[in-house]
Tab-separated table of N, CA and C in Angstrom:
chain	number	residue	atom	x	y	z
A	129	UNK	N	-11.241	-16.809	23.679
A	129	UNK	CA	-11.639	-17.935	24.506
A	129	UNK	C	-11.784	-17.509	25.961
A	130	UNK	N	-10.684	-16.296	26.418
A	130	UNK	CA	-11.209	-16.436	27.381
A	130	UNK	C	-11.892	-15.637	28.204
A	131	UNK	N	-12.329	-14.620	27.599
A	131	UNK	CA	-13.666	-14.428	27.694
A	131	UNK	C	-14.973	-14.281	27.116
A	132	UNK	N	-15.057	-15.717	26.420
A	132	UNK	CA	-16.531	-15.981	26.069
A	132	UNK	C	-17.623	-16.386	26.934
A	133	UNK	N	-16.998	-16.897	28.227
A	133	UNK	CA	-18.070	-17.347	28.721
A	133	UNK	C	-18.443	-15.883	29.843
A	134	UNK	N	-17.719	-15.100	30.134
A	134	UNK	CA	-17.949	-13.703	31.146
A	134	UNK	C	-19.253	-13.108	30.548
A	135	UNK	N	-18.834	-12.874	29.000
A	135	UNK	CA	-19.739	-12.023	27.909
A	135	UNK	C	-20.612	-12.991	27.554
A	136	UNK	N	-20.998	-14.084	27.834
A	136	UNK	CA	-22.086	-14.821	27.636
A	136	UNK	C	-23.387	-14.599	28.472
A	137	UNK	N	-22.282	-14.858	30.169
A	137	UNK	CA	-23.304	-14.518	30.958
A	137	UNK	C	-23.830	-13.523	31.281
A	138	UNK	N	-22.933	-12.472	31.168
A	138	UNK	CA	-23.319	-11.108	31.678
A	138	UNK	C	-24.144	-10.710	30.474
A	139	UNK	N	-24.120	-11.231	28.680
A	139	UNK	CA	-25.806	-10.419	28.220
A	139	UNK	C	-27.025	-11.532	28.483
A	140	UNK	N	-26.769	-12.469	28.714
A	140	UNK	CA	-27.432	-13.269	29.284
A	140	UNK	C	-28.277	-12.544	30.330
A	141	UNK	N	-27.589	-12.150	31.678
A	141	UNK	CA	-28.244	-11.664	32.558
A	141	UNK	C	-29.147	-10.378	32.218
A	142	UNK	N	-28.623	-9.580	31.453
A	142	UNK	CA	-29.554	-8.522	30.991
A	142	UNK	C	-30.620	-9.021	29.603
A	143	UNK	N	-30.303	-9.707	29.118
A	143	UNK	CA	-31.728	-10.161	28.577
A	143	UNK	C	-31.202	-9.640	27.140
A	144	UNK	N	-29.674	-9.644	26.548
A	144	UNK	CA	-29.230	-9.395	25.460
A	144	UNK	C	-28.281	-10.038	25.058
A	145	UNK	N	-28.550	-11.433	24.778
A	145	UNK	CA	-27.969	-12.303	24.103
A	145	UNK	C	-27.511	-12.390	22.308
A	146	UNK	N	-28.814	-11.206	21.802
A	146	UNK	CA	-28.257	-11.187	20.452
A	146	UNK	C	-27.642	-10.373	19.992
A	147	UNK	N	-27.037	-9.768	21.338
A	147	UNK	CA	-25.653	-9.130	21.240
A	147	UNK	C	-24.396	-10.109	21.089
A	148	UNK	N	-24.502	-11.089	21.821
A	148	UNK	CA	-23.344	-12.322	21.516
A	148	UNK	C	-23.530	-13.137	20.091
A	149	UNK	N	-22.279	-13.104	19.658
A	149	UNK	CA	-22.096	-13.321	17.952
A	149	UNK	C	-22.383	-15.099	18.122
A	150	UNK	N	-23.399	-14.854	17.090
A	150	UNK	CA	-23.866	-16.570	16.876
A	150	UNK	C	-23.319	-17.432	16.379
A	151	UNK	N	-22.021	-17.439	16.106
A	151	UNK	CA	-21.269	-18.546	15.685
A	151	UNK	C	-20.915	-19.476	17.172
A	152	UNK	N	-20.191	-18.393	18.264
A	152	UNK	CA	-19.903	-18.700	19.204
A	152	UNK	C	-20.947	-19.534	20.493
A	153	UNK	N	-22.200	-19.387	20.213
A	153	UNK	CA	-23.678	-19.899	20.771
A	153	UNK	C	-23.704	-21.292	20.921
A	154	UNK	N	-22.955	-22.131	21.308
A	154	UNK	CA	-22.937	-23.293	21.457
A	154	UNK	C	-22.414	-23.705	22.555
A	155	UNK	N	-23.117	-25.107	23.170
A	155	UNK	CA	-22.346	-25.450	24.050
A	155	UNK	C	-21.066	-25.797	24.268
A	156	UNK	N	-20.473	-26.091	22.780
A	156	UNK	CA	-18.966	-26.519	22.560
A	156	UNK	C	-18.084	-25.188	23.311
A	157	UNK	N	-18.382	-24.509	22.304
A	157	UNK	CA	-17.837	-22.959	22.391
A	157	UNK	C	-17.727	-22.524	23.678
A	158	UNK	N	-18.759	-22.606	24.568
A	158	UNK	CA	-19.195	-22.383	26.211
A	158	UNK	C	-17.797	-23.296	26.860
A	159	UNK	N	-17.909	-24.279	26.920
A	159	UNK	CA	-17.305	-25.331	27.180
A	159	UNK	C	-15.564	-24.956	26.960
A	160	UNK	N	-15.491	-24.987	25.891
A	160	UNK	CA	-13.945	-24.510	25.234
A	160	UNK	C	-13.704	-23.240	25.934
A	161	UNK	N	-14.297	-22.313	26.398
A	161	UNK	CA	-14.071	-20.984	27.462
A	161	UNK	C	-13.855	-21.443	28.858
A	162	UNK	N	-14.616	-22.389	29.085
A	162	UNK	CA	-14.473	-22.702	30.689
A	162	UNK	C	-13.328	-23.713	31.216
A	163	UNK	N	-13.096	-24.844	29.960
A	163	UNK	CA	-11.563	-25.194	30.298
A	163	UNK	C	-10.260	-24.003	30.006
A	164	UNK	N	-10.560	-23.886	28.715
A	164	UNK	CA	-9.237	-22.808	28.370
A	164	UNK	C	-9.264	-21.997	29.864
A	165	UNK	N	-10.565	-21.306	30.242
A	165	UNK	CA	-10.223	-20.167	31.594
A	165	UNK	C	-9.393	-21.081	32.618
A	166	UNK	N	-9.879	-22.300	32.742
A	166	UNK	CA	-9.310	-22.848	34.401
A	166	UNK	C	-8.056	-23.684	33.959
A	167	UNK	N	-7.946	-23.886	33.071
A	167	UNK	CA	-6.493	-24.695	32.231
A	167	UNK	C	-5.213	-23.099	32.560
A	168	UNK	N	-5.941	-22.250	31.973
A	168	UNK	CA	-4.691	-20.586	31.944
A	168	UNK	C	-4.106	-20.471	33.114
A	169	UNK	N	-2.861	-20.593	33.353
A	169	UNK	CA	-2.599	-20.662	34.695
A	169	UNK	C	-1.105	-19.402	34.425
A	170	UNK	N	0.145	-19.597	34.144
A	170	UNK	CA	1.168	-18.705	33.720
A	170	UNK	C	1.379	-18.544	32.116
A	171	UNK	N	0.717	-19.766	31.833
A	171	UNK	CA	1.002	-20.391	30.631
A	171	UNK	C	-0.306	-20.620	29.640
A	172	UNK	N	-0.244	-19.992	28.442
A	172	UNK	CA	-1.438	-20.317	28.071
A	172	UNK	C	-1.654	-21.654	27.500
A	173	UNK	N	-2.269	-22.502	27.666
A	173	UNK	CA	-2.912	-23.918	27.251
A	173	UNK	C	-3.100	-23.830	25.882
A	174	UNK	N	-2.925	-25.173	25.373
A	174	UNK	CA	-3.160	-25.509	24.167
A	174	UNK	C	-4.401	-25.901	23.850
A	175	UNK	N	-5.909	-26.085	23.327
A	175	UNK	CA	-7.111	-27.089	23.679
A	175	UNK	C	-7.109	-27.776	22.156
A	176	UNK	N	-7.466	-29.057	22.550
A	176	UNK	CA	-8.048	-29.765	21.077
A	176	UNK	C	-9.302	-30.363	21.645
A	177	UNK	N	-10.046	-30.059	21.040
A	177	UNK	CA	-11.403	-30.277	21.290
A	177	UNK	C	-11.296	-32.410	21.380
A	178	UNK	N	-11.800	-33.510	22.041
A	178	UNK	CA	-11.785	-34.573	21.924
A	178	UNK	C	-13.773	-35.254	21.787
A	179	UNK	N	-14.351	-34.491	22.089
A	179	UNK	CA	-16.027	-35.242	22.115
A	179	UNK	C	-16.200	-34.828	23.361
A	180	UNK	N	-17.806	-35.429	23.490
A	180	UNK	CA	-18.712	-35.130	24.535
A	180	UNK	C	-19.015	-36.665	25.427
A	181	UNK	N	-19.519	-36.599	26.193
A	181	UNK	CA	-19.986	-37.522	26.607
A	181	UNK	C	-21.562	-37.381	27.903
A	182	UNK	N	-23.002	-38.150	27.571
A	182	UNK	CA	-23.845	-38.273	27.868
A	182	UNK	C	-23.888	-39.034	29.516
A	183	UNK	N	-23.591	-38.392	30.730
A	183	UNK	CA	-23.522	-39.418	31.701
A	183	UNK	C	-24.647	-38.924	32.982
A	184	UNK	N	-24.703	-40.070	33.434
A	184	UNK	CA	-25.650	-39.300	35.136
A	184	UNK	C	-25.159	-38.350	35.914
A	185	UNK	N	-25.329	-37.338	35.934
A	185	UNK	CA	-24.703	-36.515	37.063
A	185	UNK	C	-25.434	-36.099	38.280
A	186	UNK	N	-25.598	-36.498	39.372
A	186	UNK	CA	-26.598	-35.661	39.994
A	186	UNK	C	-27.696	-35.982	39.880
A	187	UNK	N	-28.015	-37.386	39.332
A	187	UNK	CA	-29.178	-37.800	39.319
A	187	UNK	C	-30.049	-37.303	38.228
A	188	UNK	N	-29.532	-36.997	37.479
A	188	UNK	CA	-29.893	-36.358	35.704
A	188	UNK	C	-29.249	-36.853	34.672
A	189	UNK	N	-29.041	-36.659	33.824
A	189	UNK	CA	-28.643	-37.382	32.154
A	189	UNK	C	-28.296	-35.810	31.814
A	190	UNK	N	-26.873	-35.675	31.488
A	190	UNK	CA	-26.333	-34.410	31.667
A	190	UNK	C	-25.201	-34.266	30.492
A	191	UNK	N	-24.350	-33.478	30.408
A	191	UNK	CA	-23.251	-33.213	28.706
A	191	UNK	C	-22.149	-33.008	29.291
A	192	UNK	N	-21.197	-33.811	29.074
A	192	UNK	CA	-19.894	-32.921	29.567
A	192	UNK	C	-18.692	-33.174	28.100
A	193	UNK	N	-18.000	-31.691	28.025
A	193	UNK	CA	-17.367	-31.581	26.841
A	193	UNK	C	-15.609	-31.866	27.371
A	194	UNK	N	-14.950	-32.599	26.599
A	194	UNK	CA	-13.936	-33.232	26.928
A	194	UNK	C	-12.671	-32.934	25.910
A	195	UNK	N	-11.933	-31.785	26.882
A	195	UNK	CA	-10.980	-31.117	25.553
A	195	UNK	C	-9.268	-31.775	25.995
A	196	UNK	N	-8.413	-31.848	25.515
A	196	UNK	CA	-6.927	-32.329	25.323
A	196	UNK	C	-6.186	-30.488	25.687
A	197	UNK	N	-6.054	-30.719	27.050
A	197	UNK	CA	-5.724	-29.867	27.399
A	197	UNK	C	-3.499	-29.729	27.231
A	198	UNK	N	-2.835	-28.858	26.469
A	198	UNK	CA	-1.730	-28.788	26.275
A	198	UNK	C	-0.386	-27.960	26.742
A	199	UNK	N	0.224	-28.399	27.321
A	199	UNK	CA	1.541	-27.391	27.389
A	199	UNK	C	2.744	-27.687	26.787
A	200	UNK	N	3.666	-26.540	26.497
A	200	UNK	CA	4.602	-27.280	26.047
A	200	UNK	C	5.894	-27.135	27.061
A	201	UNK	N	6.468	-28.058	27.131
A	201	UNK	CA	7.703	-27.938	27.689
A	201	UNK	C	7.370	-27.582	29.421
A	202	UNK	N	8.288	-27.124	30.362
A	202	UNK	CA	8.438	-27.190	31.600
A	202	UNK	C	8.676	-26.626	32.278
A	203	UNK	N	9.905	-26.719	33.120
A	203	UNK	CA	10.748	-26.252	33.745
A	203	UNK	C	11.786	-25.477	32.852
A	204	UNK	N	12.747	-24.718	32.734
A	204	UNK	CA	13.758	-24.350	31.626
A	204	UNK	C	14.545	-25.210	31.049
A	205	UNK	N	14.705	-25.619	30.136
A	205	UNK	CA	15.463	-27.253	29.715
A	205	UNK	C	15.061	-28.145	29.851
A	206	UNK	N	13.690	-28.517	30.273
A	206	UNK	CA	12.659	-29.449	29.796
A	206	UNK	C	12.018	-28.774	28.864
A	207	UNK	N	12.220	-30.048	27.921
A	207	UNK	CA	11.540	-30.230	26.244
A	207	UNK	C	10.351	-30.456	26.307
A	208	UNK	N	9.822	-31.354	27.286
A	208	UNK	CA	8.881	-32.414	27.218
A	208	UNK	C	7.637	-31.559	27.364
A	209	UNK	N	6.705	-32.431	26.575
A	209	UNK	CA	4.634	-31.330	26.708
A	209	UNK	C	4.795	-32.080	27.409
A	210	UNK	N	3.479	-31.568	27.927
A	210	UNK	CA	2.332	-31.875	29.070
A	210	UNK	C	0.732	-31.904	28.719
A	211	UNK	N	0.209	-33.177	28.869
A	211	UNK	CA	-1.081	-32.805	28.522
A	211	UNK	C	-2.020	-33.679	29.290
A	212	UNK	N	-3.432	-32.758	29.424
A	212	UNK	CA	-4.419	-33.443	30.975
A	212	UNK	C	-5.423	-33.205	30.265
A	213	UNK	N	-6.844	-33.708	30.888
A	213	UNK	CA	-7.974	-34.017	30.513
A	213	UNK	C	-8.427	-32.939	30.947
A	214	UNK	N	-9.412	-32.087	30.030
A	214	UNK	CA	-10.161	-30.925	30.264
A	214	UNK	C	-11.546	-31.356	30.163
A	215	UNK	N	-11.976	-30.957	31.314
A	215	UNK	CA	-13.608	-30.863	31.106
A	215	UNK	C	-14.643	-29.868	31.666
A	216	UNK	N	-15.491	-29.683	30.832
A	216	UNK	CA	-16.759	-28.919	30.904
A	216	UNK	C	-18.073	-29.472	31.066
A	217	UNK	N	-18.828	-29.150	32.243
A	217	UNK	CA	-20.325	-29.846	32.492
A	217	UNK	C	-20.520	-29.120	33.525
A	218	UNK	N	-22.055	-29.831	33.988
A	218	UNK	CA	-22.738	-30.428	33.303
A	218	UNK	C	-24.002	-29.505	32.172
A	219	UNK	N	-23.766	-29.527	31.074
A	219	UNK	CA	-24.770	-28.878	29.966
A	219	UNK	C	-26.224	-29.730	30.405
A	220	UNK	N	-26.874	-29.265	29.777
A	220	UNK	CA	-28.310	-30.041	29.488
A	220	UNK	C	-28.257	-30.955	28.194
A	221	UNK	N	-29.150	-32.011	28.171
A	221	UNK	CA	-29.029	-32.430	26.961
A	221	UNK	C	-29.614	-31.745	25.949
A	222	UNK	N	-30.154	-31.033	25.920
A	222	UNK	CA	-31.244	-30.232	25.094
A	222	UNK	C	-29.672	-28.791	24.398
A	223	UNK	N	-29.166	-28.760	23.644
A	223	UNK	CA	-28.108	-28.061	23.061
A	223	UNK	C	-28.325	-26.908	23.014
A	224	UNK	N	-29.679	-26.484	23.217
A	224	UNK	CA	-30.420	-25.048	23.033
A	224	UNK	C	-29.877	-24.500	24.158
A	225	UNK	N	-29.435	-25.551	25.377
A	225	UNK	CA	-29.726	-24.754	26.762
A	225	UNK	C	-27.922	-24.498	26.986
A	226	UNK	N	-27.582	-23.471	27.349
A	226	UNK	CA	-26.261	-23.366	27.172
A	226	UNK	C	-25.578	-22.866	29.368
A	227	UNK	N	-26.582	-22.776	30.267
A	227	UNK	CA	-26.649	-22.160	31.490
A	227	UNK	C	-25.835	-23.772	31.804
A	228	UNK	N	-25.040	-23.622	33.097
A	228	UNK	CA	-24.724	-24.517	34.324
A	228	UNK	C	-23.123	-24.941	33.561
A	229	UNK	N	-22.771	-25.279	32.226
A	229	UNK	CA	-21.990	-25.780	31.703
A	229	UNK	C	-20.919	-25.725	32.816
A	230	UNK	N	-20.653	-24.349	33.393
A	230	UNK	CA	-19.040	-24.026	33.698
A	230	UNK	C	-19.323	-24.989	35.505
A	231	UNK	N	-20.357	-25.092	36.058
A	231	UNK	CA	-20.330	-25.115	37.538
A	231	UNK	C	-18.995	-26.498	37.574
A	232	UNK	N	-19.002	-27.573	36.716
A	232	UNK	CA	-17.797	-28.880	36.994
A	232	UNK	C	-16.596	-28.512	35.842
A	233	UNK	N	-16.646	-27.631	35.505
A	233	UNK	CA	-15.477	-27.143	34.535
A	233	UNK	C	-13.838	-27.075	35.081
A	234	UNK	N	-13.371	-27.833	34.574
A	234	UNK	CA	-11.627	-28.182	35.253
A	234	UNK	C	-10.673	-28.902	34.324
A	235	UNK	N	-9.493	-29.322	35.130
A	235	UNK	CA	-8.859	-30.437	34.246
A	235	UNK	C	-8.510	-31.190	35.138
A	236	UNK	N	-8.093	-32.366	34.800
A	236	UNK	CA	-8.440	-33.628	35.556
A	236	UNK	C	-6.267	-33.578	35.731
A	237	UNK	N	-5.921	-32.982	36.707
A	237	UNK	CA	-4.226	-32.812	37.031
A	237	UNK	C	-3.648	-34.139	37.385
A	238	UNK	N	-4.271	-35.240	37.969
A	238	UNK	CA	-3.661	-36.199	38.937
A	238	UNK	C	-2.598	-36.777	37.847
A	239	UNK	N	-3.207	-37.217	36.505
A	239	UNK	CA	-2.314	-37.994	35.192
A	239	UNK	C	-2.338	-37.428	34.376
A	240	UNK	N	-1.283	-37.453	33.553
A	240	UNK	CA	-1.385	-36.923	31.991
A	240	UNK	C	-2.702	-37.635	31.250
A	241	UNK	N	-2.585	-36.746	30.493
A	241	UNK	CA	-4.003	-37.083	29.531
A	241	UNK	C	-3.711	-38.674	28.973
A	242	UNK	N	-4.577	-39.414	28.675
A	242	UNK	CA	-4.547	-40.674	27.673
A	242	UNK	C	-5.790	-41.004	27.634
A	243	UNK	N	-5.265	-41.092	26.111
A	243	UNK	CA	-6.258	-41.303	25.161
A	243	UNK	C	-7.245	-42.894	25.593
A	244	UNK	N	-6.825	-43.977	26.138
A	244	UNK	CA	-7.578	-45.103	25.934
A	244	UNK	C	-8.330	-45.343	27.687
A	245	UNK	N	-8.045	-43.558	28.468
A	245	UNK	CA	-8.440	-43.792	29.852
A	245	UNK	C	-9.106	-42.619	30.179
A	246	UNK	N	-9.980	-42.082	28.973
A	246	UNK	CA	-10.366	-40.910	29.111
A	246	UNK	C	-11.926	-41.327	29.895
A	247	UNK	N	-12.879	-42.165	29.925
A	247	UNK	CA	-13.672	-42.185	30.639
A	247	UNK	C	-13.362	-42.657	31.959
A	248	UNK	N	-12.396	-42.867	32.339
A	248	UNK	CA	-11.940	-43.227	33.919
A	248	UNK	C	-11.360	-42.006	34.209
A	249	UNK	N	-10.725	-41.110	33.027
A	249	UNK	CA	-9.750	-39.905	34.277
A	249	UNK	C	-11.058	-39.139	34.497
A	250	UNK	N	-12.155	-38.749	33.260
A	250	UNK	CA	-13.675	-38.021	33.546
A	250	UNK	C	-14.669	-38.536	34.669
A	251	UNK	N	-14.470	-40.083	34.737
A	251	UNK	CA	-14.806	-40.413	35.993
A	251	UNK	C	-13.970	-40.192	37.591
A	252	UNK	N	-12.659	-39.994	37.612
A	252	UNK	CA	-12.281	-39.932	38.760
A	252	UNK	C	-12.526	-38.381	39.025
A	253	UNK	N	-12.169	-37.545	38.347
A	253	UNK	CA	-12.325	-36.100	38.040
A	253	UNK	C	-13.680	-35.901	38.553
A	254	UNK	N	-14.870	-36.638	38.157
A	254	UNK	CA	-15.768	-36.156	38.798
A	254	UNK	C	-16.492	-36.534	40.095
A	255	UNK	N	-15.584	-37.954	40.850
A	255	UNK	CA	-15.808	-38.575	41.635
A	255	UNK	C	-14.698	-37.537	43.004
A	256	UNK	N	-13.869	-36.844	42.417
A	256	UNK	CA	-12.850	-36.134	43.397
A	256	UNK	C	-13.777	-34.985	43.345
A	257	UNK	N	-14.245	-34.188	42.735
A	257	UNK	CA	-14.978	-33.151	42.562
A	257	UNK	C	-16.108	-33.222	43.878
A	258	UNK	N	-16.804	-34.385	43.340
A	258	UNK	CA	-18.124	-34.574	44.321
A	258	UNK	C	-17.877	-34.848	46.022
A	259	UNK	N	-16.108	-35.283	46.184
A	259	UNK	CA	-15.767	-35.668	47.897
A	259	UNK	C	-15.509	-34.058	47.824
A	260	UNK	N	-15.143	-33.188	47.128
A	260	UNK	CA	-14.652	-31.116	47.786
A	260	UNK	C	-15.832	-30.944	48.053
A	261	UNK	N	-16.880	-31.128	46.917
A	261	UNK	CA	-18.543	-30.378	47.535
A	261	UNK	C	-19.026	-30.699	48.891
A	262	UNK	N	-18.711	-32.508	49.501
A	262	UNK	CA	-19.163	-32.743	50.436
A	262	UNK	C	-18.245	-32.249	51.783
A	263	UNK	N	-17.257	-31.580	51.368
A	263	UNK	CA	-16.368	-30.996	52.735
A	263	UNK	C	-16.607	-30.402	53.198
């Protein structure tokens, strides 16, 4: 995972992509590299893949992949997981096109993940994103 997306781009850039194994050729797959990379911090992350979602970004109709990002436990003697909203975008809608995925690729830190507020934490996530670009 985590480096599928390095070896994507770099035969990409040389014009040898069918050197990269075609199972992995998807935007999911792309996606699942670029959270797992920015999720890896001391600790390696857990991912469960959760769906996609079709939204405006930028004034386009764009893909962003939405994974259940996991840790377990804490501090030393904390039991307790931890888990945040991972996301990957913006893809193209066209699935063929696999370029730009990683440029909004993160996890959404402010709240733990939940399940019935996942288009508001993907919306604040990308509404905090867009006030850093304008700094």
């Amino acid at each position: 995972k985590a480096w599928r997306r390095t070896l994507y781009d770099q035969l990409h850039q040389v014009g040898k992509l069918q050197f990269f194994p075609a199972r992995y050729l998807t935007q999911q797959y792309l996606a699942e590299s670029d959270v797992y990379t920015e999720a890896y911090d001391e600790e390696e992350p857990g991912l469960s893949y959760i769906g996609k979602r079709e939204i405006m970004y930028n004034g386009e109709k764009k893909r962003f992949y939405l994974f259940k990002v996991s840790y377990e436990g804490g501090e030393e003697g904390d039991a307790a997981d931890y888990t945040y909203l991972g996301i990957a975008g913006p893809y193209f809608i066209d699935a063929r096109k696999m370029e730009g995925g990683d440029k909004a690729a993160g996890v959404y830190w402010i709240e733990n993940f939940d399940a019935e507020k996942i288009d508001q934490q993907l919306a604040a996530y990308l509404d905090k994103l867009e006030e850093q670009e304008e700094e």
